[in-house]
Amino acid sequence: MMIHESDALAKTNRINMLFDFYEKLLTEKQQTFLKYYFHDDYTLGEIAAEFDITRQAVYEHVKRAGTVLESYESKLGLMRKHAASENWLNKLESLADLAGSNEELRTKLQDIAKGLRDEVNGAT
């Protein structure tokens, strides 16, 4: 079965997003292999050479780490919750834009959206 480029890109983007949420829950080895493979775009062979292990071993580590990330998301849902929060924030910001000439309402809605966005994104 041939994997389409868009499918591979979607998988890479998903793993990178999951990695952003759950990196600290992975082992050091899982973190390292995922960073090399998905962030730094190393091939399995290049990673194998770097760590003096087989290409198959690297593949198994990467595959297992991806499975672990998916498992965390299925149990904790942080990425899904983040996406839902972003969706609601976008709706709130759109509503603020629709407030039109009611400057006070628009400003209050924009302030609420900014405060929530800062909270969602971890700003202090």
Coordinates of C-alpha atoms in Angstrom, one line a residue:
M1 CA 0.0 0.0 0.0
M2 CA 1.4 3.4 -1.0
I3 CA 1.3 6.3 1.4
H4 CA 0.3 9.5 -0.2
E5 CA 2.5 12.6 0.5
S6 CA -0.4 14.4 2.0
D7 CA -1.1 11.5 4.4
A8 CA 2.6 11.4 5.4
L9 CA 2.6 15.1 6.0
A10 CA -0.7 14.9 8.0
K11 CA 0.8 12.1 10.1
T12 CA 4.0 14.1 10.7
N13 CA 2.0 17.2 11.7
R14 CA -0.1 15.2 14.1
I15 CA 2.9 13.5 15.7
N16 CA 4.6 16.9 16.1
M17 CA 1.5 18.4 17.7
L18 CA 1.1 15.4 20.0
F19 CA 4.8 15.7 20.9
D20 CA 4.3 19.3 21.9
F21 CA 1.6 18.3 24.4
Y22 CA 3.1 15.0 25.7
E23 CA 6.9 15.2 25.2
K24 CA 7.6 15.2 28.9
L25 CA 5.7 11.9 29.4
L26 CA 7.9 10.0 26.9
T27 CA 11.2 8.4 27.8
E28 CA 14.4 10.2 26.9
K29 CA 15.0 7.7 24.1
Q30 CA 11.5 8.2 22.7
Q31 CA 11.9 12.0 22.8
T32 CA 15.3 11.8 21.1
F33 CA 14.2 9.5 18.3
L34 CA 11.0 11.5 17.6
K35 CA 12.9 14.7 17.6
Y36 CA 15.5 13.3 15.1
Y37 CA 12.9 11.7 12.9
F38 CA 10.0 14.2 12.9
H39 CA 11.6 17.6 13.9
D40 CA 15.0 17.3 12.3
D41 CA 13.9 15.1 9.3
Y42 CA 16.6 12.5 9.8
T43 CA 16.1 9.2 8.0
L44 CA 15.8 6.0 9.9
G45 CA 19.2 5.0 8.5
E46 CA 20.8 8.2 9.7
I47 CA 19.4 7.8 13.2
A48 CA 20.5 4.1 13.2
A49 CA 24.1 5.2 12.3
E50 CA 24.1 7.9 14.9
F51 CA 23.1 5.5 17.7
D52 CA 24.8 2.4 16.3
I53 CA 21.6 0.4 16.1
T54 CA 19.7 -1.2 13.3
R55 CA 17.3 0.8 11.1
Q56 CA 14.6 -1.7 12.2
A57 CA 15.3 -0.9 15.8
V58 CA 14.9 2.8 15.1
Y59 CA 11.7 2.2 13.2
E60 CA 10.3 0.2 16.2
H61 CA 11.2 3.0 18.6
V62 CA 9.6 5.7 16.5
K63 CA 6.5 3.6 15.9
R64 CA 6.2 2.7 19.6
A65 CA 6.6 6.3 20.6
G66 CA 3.9 7.4 18.1
T67 CA 1.6 4.8 19.6
V68 CA 2.3 6.0 23.1
L69 CA 1.5 9.6 22.0
E70 CA -1.8 8.5 20.5
S71 CA -2.6 6.6 23.7
Y72 CA -2.0 9.7 25.8
E73 CA -4.2 11.8 23.6
S74 CA -6.9 9.1 23.7
K75 CA -6.8 9.1 27.5
L76 CA -6.1 12.8 28.2
G77 CA -7.4 14.6 25.1
L78 CA -5.2 17.7 25.6
M79 CA -4.8 18.3 21.9
R80 CA -8.5 17.9 21.2
K81 CA -9.4 20.2 24.1
H82 CA -6.9 22.8 22.9
A83 CA -8.4 22.7 19.4
A84 CA -11.9 23.1 20.8
S85 CA -10.7 26.0 23.0
E86 CA -9.2 27.7 19.9
N87 CA -12.4 27.2 18.0
W88 CA -14.5 28.9 20.7
L89 CA -11.9 31.7 21.0
N90 CA -12.1 32.3 17.2
K91 CA -15.9 32.5 17.5
L92 CA -15.7 35.0 20.4
E93 CA -13.3 37.1 18.4
S94 CA -15.6 37.0 15.4
L95 CA -18.5 38.1 17.6
A96 CA -16.3 41.0 18.8
D97 CA -15.8 42.0 15.2
L98 CA -19.6 41.9 14.6
A99 CA -20.2 44.2 17.6
G100 CA -19.6 47.0 15.1
S101 CA -20.3 50.5 16.4
N102 CA -20.8 49.3 20.0
E103 CA -17.2 50.1 21.0
E104 CA -17.7 49.2 24.7
L105 CA -19.1 45.7 23.8
R106 CA -16.4 45.1 21.2
T107 CA -13.6 46.1 23.6
K108 CA -15.0 43.9 26.4
L109 CA -15.3 40.9 24.0
Q110 CA -11.8 41.4 22.7
D111 CA -10.4 41.6 26.2
I112 CA -12.2 38.4 27.2
A113 CA -10.9 36.7 24.1
K114 CA -7.3 37.9 24.7
G115 CA -7.4 36.8 28.4
L116 CA -8.7 33.3 27.4
R117 CA -6.2 33.0 24.6
D118 CA -3.4 33.9 27.0
E119 CA -4.6 31.2 29.4
V120 CA -4.9 28.6 26.7
N121 CA -1.4 29.4 25.4
G122 CA 0.1 29.5 28.8
A123 CA 1.0 33.2 28.9
T124 CA 1.6 34.8 32.2

